Each structure stands twice: as C-alpha cells, then as structure tokens.
PDB file of N, CA, C and O in Angstrom:
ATOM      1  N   UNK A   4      91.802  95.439 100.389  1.00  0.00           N
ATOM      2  CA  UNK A   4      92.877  95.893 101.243  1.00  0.00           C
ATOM      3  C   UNK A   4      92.986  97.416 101.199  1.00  0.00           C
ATOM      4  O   UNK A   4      93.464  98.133 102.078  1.00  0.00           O
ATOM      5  N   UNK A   5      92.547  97.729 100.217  1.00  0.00           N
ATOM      6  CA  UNK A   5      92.475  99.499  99.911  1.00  0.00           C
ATOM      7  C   UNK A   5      92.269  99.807 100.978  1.00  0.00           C
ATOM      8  O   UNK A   5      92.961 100.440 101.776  1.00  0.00           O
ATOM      9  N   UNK A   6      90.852  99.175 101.098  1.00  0.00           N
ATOM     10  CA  UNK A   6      89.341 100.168 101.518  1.00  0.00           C
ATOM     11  C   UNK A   6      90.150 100.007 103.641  1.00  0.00           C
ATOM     12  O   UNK A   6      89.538 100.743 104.415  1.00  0.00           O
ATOM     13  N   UNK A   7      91.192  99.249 104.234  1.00  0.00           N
ATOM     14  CA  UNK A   7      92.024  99.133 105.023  1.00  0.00           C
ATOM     15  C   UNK A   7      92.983 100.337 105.526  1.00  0.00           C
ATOM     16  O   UNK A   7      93.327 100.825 106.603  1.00  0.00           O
ATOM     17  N   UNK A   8      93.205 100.526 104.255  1.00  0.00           N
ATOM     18  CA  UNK A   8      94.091 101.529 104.458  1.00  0.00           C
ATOM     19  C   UNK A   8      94.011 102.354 104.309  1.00  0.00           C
ATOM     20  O   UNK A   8      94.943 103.000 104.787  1.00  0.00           O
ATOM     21  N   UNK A   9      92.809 103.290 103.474  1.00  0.00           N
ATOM     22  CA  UNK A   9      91.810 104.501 103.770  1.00  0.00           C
ATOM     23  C   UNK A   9      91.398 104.478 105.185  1.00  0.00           C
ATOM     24  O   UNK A   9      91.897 105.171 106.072  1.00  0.00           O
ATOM     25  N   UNK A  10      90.600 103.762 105.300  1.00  0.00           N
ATOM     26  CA  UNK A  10      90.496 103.782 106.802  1.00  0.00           C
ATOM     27  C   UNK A  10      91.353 104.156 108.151  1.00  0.00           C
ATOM     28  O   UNK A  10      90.852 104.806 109.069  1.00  0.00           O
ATOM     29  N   UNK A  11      92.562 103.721 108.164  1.00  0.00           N
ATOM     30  CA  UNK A  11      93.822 103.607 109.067  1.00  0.00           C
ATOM     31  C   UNK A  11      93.911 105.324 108.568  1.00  0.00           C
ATOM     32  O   UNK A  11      93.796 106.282 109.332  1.00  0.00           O
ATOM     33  N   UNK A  12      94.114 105.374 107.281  1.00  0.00           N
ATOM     34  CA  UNK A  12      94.914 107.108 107.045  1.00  0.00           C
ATOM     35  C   UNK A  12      93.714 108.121 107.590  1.00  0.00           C
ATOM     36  O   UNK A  12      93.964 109.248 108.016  1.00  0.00           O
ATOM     37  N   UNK A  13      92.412 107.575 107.517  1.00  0.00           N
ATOM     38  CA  UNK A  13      91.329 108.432 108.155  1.00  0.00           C
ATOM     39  C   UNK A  13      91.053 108.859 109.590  1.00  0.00           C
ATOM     40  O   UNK A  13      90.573 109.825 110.184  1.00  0.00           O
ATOM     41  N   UNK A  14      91.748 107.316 109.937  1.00  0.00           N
ATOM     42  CA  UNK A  14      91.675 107.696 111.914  1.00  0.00           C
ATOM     43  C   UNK A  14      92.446 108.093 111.692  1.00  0.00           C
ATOM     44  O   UNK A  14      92.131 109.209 112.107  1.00  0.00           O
ATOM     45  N   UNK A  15      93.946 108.298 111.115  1.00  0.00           N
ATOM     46  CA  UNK A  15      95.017 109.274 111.788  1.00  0.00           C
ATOM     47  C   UNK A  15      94.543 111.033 111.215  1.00  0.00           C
ATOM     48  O   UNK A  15      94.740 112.070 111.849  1.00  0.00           O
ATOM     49  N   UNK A  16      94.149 110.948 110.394  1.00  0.00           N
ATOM     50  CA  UNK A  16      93.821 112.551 110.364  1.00  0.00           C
ATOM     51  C   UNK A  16      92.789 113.257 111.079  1.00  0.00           C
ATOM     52  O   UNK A  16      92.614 114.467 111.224  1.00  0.00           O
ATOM     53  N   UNK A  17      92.074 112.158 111.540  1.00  0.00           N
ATOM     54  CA  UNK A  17      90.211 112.641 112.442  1.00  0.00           C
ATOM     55  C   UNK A  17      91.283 113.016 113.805  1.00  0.00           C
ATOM     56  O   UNK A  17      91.001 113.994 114.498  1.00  0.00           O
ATOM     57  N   UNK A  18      92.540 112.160 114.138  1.00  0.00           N
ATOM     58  CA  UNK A  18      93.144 112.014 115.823  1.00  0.00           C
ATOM     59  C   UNK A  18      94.068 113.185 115.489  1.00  0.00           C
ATOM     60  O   UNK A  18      93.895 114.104 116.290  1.00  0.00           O
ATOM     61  N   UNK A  19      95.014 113.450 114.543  1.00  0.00           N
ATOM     62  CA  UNK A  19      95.813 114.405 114.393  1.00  0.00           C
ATOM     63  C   UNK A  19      95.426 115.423 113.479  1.00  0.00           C
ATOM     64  O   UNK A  19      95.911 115.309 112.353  1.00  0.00           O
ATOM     65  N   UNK A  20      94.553 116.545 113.716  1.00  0.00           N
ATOM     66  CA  UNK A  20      94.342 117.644 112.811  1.00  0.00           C
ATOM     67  C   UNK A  20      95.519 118.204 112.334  1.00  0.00           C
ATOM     68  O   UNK A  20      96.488 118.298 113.087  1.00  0.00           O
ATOM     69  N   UNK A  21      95.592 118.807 110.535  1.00  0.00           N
ATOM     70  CA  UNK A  21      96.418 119.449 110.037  1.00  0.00           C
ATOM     71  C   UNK A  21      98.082 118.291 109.705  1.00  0.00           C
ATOM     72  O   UNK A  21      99.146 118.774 109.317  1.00  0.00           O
ATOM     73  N   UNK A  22      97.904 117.077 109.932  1.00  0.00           N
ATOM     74  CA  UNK A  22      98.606 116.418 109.555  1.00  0.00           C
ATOM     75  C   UNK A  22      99.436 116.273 108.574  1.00  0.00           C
ATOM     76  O   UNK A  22      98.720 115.877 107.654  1.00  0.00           O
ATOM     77  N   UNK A  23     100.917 116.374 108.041  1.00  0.00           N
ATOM     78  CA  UNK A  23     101.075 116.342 106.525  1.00  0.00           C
ATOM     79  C   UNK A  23     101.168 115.222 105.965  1.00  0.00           C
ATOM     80  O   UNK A  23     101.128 114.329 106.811  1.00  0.00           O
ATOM     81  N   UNK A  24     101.292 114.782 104.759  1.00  0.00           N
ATOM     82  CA  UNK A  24     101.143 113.715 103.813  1.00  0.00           C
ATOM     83  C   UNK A  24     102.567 113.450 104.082  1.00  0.00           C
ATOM     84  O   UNK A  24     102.823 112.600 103.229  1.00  0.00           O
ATOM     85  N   UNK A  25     103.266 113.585 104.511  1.00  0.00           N
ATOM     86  CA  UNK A  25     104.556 112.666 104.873  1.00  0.00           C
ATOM     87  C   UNK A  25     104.370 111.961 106.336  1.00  0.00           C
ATOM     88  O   UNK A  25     104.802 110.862 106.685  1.00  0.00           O
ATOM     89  N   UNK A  26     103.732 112.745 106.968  1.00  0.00           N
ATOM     90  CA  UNK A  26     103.962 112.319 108.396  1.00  0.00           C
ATOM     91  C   UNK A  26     102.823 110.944 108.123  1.00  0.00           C
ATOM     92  O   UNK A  26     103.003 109.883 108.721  1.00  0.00           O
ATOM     93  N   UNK A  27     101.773 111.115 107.245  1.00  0.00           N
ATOM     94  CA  UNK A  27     101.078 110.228 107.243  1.00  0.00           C
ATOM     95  C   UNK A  27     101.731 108.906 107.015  1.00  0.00           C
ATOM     96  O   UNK A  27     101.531 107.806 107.528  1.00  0.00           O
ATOM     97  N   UNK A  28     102.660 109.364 106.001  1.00  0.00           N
ATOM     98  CA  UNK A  28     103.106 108.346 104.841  1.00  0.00           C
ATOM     99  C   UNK A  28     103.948 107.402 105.992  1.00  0.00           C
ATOM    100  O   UNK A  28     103.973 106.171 105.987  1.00  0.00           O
ATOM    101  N   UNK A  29     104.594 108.246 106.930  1.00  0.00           N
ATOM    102  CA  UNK A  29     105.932 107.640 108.108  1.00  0.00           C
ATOM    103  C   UNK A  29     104.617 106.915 109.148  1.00  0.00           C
ATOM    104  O   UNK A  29     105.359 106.167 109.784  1.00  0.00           O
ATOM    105  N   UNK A  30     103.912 106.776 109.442  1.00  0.00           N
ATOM    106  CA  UNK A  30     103.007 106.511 110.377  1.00  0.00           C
ATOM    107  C   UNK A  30     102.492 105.377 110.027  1.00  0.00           C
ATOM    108  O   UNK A  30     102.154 104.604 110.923  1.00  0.00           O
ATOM    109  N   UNK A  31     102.322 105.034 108.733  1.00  0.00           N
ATOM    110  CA  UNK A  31     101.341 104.240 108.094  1.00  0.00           C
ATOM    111  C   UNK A  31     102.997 102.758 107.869  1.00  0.00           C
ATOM    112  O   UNK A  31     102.985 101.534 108.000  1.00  0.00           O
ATOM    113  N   UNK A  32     103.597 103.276 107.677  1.00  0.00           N
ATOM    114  CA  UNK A  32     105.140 102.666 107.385  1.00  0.00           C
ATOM    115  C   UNK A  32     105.213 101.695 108.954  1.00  0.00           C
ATOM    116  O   UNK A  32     105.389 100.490 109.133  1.00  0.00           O
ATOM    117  N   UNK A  33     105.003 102.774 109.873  1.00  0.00           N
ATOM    118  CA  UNK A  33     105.433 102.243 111.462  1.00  0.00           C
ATOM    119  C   UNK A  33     104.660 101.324 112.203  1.00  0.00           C
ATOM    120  O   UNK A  33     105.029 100.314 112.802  1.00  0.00           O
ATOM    121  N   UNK A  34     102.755 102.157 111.991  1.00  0.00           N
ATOM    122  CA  UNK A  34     101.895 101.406 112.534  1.00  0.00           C
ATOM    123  C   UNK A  34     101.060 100.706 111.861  1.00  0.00           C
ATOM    124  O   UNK A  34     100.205 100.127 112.531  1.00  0.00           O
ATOM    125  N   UNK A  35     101.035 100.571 110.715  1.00  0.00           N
ATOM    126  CA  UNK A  35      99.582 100.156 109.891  1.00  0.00           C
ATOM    127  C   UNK A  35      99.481  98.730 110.009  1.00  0.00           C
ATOM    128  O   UNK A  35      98.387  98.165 109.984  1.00  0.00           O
ATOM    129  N   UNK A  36     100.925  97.922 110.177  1.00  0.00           N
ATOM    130  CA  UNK A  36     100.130  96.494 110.576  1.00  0.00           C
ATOM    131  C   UNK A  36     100.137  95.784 111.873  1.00  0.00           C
ATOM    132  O   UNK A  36     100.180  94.556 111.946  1.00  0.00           O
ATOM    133  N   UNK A  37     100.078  96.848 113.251  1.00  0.00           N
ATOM    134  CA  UNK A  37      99.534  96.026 114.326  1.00  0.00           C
ATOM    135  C   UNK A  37      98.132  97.252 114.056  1.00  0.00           C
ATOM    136  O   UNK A  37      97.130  96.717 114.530  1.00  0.00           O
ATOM    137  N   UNK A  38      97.877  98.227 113.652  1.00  0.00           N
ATOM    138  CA  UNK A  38      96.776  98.633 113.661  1.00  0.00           C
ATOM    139  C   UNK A  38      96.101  97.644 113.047  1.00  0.00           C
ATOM    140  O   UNK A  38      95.169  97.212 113.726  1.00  0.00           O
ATOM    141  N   UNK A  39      96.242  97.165 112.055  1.00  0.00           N
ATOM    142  CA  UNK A  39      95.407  96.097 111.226  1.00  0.00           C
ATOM    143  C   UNK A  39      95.061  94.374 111.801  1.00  0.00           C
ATOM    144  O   UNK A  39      94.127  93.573 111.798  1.00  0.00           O
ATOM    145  N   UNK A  40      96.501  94.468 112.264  1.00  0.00           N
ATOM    146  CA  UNK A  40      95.696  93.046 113.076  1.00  0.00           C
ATOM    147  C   UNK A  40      94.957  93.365 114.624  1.00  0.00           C
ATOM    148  O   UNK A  40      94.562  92.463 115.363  1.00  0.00           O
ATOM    149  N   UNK A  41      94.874  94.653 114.904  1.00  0.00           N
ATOM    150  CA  UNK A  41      94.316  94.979 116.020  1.00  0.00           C
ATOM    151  C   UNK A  41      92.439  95.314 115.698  1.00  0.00           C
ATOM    152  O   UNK A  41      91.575  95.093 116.547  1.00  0.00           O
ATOM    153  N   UNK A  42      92.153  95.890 114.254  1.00  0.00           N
ATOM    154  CA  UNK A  42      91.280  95.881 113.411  1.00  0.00           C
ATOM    155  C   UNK A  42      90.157  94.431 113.004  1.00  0.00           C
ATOM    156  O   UNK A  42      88.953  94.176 113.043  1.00  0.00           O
ATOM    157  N   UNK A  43      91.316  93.824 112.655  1.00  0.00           N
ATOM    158  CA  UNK A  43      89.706  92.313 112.282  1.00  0.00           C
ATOM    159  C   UNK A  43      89.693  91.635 113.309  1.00  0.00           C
ATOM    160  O   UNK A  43      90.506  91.526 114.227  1.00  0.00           O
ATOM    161  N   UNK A  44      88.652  91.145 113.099  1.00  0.00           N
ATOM    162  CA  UNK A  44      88.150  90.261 114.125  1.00  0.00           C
ATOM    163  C   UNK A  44      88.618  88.571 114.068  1.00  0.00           C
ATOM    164  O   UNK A  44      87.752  87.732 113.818  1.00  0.00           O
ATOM    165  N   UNK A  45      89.184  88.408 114.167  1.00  0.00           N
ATOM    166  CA  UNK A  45      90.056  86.678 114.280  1.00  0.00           C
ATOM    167  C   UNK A  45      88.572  85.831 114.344  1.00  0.00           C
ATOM    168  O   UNK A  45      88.410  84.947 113.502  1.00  0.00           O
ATOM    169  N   UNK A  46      87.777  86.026 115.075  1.00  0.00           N
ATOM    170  CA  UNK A  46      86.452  85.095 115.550  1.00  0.00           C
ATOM    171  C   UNK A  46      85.288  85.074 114.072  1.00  0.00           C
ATOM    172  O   UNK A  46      84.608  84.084 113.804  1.00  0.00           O
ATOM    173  N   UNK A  47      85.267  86.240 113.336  1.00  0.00           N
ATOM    174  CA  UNK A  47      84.637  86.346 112.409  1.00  0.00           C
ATOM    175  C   UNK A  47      85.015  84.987 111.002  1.00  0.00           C
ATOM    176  O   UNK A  47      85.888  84.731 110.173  1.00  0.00           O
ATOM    177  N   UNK A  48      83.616  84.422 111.512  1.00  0.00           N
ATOM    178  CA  UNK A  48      84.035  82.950 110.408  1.00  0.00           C
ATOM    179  C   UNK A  48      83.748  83.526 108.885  1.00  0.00           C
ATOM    180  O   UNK A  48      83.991  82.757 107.955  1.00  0.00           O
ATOM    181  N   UNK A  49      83.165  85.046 108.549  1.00  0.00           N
ATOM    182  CA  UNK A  49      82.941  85.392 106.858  1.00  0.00           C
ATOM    183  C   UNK A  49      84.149  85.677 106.255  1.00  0.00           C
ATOM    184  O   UNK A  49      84.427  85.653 105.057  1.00  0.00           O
ATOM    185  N   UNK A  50      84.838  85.947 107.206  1.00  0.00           N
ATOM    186  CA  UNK A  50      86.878  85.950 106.687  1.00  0.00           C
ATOM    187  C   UNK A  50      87.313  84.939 105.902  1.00  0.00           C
ATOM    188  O   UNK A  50      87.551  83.985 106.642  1.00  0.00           O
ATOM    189  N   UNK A  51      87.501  84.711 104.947  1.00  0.00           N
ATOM    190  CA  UNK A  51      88.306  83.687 104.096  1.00  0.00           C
ATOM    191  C   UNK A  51      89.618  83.345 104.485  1.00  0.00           C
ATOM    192  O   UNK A  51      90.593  84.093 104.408  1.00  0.00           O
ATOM    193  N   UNK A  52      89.606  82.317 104.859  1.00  0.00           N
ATOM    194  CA  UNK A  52      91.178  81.335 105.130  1.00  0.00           C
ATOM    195  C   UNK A  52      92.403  82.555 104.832  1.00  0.00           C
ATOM    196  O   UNK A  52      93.393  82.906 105.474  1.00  0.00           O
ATOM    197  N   UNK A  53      92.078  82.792 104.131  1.00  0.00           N
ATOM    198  CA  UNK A  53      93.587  83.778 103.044  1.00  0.00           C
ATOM    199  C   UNK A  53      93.516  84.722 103.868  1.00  0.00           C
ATOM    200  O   UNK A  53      94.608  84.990 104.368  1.00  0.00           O
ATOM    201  N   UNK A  54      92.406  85.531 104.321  1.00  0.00           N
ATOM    202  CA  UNK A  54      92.481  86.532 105.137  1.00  0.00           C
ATOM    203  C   UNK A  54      92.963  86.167 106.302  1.00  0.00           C
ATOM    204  O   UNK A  54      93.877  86.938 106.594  1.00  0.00           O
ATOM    205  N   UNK A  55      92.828  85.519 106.961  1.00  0.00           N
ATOM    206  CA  UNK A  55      93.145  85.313 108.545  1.00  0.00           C
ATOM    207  C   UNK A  55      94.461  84.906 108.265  1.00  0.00           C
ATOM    208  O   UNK A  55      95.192  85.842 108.590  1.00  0.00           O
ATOM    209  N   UNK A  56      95.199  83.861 107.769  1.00  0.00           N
ATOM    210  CA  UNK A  56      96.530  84.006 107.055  1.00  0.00           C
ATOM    211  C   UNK A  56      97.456  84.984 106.831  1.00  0.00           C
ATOM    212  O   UNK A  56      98.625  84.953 107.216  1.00  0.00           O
ATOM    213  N   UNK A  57      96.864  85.957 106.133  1.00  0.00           N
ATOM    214  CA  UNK A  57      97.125  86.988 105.810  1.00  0.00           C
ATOM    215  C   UNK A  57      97.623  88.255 107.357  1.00  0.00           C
ATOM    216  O   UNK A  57      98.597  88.987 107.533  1.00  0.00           O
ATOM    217  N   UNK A  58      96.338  87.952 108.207  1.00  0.00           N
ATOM    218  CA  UNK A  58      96.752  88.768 109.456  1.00  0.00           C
ATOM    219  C   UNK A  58      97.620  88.173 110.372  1.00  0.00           C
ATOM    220  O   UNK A  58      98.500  88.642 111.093  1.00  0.00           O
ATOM    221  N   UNK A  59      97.155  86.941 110.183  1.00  0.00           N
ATOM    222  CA  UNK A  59      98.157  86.100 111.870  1.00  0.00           C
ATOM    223  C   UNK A  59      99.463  85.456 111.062  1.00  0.00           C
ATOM    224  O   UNK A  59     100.399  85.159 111.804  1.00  0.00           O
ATOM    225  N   UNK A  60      99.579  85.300 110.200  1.00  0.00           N
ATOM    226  CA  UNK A  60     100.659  83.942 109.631  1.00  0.00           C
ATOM    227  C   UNK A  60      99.702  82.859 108.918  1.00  0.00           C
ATOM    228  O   UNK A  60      98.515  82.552 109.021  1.00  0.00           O
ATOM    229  N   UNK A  61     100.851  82.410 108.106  1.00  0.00           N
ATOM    230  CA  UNK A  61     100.525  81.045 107.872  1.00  0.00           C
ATOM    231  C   UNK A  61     100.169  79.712 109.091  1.00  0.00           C
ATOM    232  O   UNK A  61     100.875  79.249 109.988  1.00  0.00           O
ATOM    233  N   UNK A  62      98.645  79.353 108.605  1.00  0.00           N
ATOM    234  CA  UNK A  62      98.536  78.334 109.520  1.00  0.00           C
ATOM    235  C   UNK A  62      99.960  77.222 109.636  1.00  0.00           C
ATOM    236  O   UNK A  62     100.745  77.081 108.697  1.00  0.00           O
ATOM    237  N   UNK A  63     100.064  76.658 110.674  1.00  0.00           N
ATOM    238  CA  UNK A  63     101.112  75.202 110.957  1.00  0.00           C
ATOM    239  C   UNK A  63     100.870  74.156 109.898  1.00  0.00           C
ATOM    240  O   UNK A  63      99.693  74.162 109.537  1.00  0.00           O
ATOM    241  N   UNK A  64     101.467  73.443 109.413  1.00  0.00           N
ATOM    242  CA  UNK A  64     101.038  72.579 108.594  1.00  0.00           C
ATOM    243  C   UNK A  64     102.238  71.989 108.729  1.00  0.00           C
ATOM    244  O   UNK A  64     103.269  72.602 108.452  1.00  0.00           O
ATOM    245  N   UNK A  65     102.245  70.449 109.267  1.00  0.00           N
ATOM    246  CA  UNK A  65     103.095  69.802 108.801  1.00  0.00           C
ATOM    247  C   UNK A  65     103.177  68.338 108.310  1.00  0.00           C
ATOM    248  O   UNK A  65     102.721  67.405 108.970  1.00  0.00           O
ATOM    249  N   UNK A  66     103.621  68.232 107.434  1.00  0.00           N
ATOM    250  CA  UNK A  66     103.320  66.723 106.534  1.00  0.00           C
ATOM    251  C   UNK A  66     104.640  65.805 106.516  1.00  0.00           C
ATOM    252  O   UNK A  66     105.744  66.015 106.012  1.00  0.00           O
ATOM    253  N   UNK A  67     104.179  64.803 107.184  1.00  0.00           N
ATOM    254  CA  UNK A  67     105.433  63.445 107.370  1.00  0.00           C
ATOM    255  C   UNK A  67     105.461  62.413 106.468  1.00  0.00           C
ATOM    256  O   UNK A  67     104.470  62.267 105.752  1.00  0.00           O
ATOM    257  N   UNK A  68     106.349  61.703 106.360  1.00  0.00           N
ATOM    258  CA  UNK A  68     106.479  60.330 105.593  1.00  0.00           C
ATOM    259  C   UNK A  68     106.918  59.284 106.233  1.00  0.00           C
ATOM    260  O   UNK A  68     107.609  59.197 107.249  1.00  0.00           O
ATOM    261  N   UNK A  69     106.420  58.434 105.495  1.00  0.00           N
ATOM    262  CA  UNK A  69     107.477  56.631 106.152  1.00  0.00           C
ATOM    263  C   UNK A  69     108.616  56.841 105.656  1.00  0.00           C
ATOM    264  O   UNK A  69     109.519  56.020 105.815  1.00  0.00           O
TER     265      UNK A  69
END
C-alpha cells in the first residue's frame, strides 16, 4: 500500500511544481482514494480477493436459515 501512495504523492508533484508538504498532505486527505480506485484495474484476476475488497467494498454475502 506504501508503494500506492508514493506514487499518488509523485503524480502530484511531477503535475504541481514547487508544491509544499502540507498542500500535499491536504490533497492526499481529499483525493487519494478515488485516485486509487481510479488506479487498479478491477479486471486484473493477480489481485487477491482482499485487494479488490479493499477498493470496491466488501463483496454481498448473504447467509439464511430455516
């Protein structure tokens, strides 16, 4: 998840030169998780269950009784 969020703080400094470490910090607060589910690929089957979970929600699951 690091290596996620290096990334995200890297496009914002490559798009906004001279950026400060607060503005980063407020940016990353606002956008970092539709940037992130805008980031993986949902179709990619090497994603582990937990991951895709992790981006969309918990799968539906529902369990009935007699």
């Amino acid at each position: 998840m690091r290596y996620l969020e290096i990334l995200f703080i890297t496009q914002v400094e490559e798009t906004i030169l001279g950026i400060s470490t607060s503005e980063i910090n407020r940016r990353k607060e606002h956008h970092f998780i539709k940037w992130f589910k805008s980031y993986v690929d949902y179709d990619n089957p090497y994603y582990p269950t937990w991951f895709h979970e992790l981006v969309q929600g918990p799968f539906a699951k529902v369990t009935t009784s007699p």
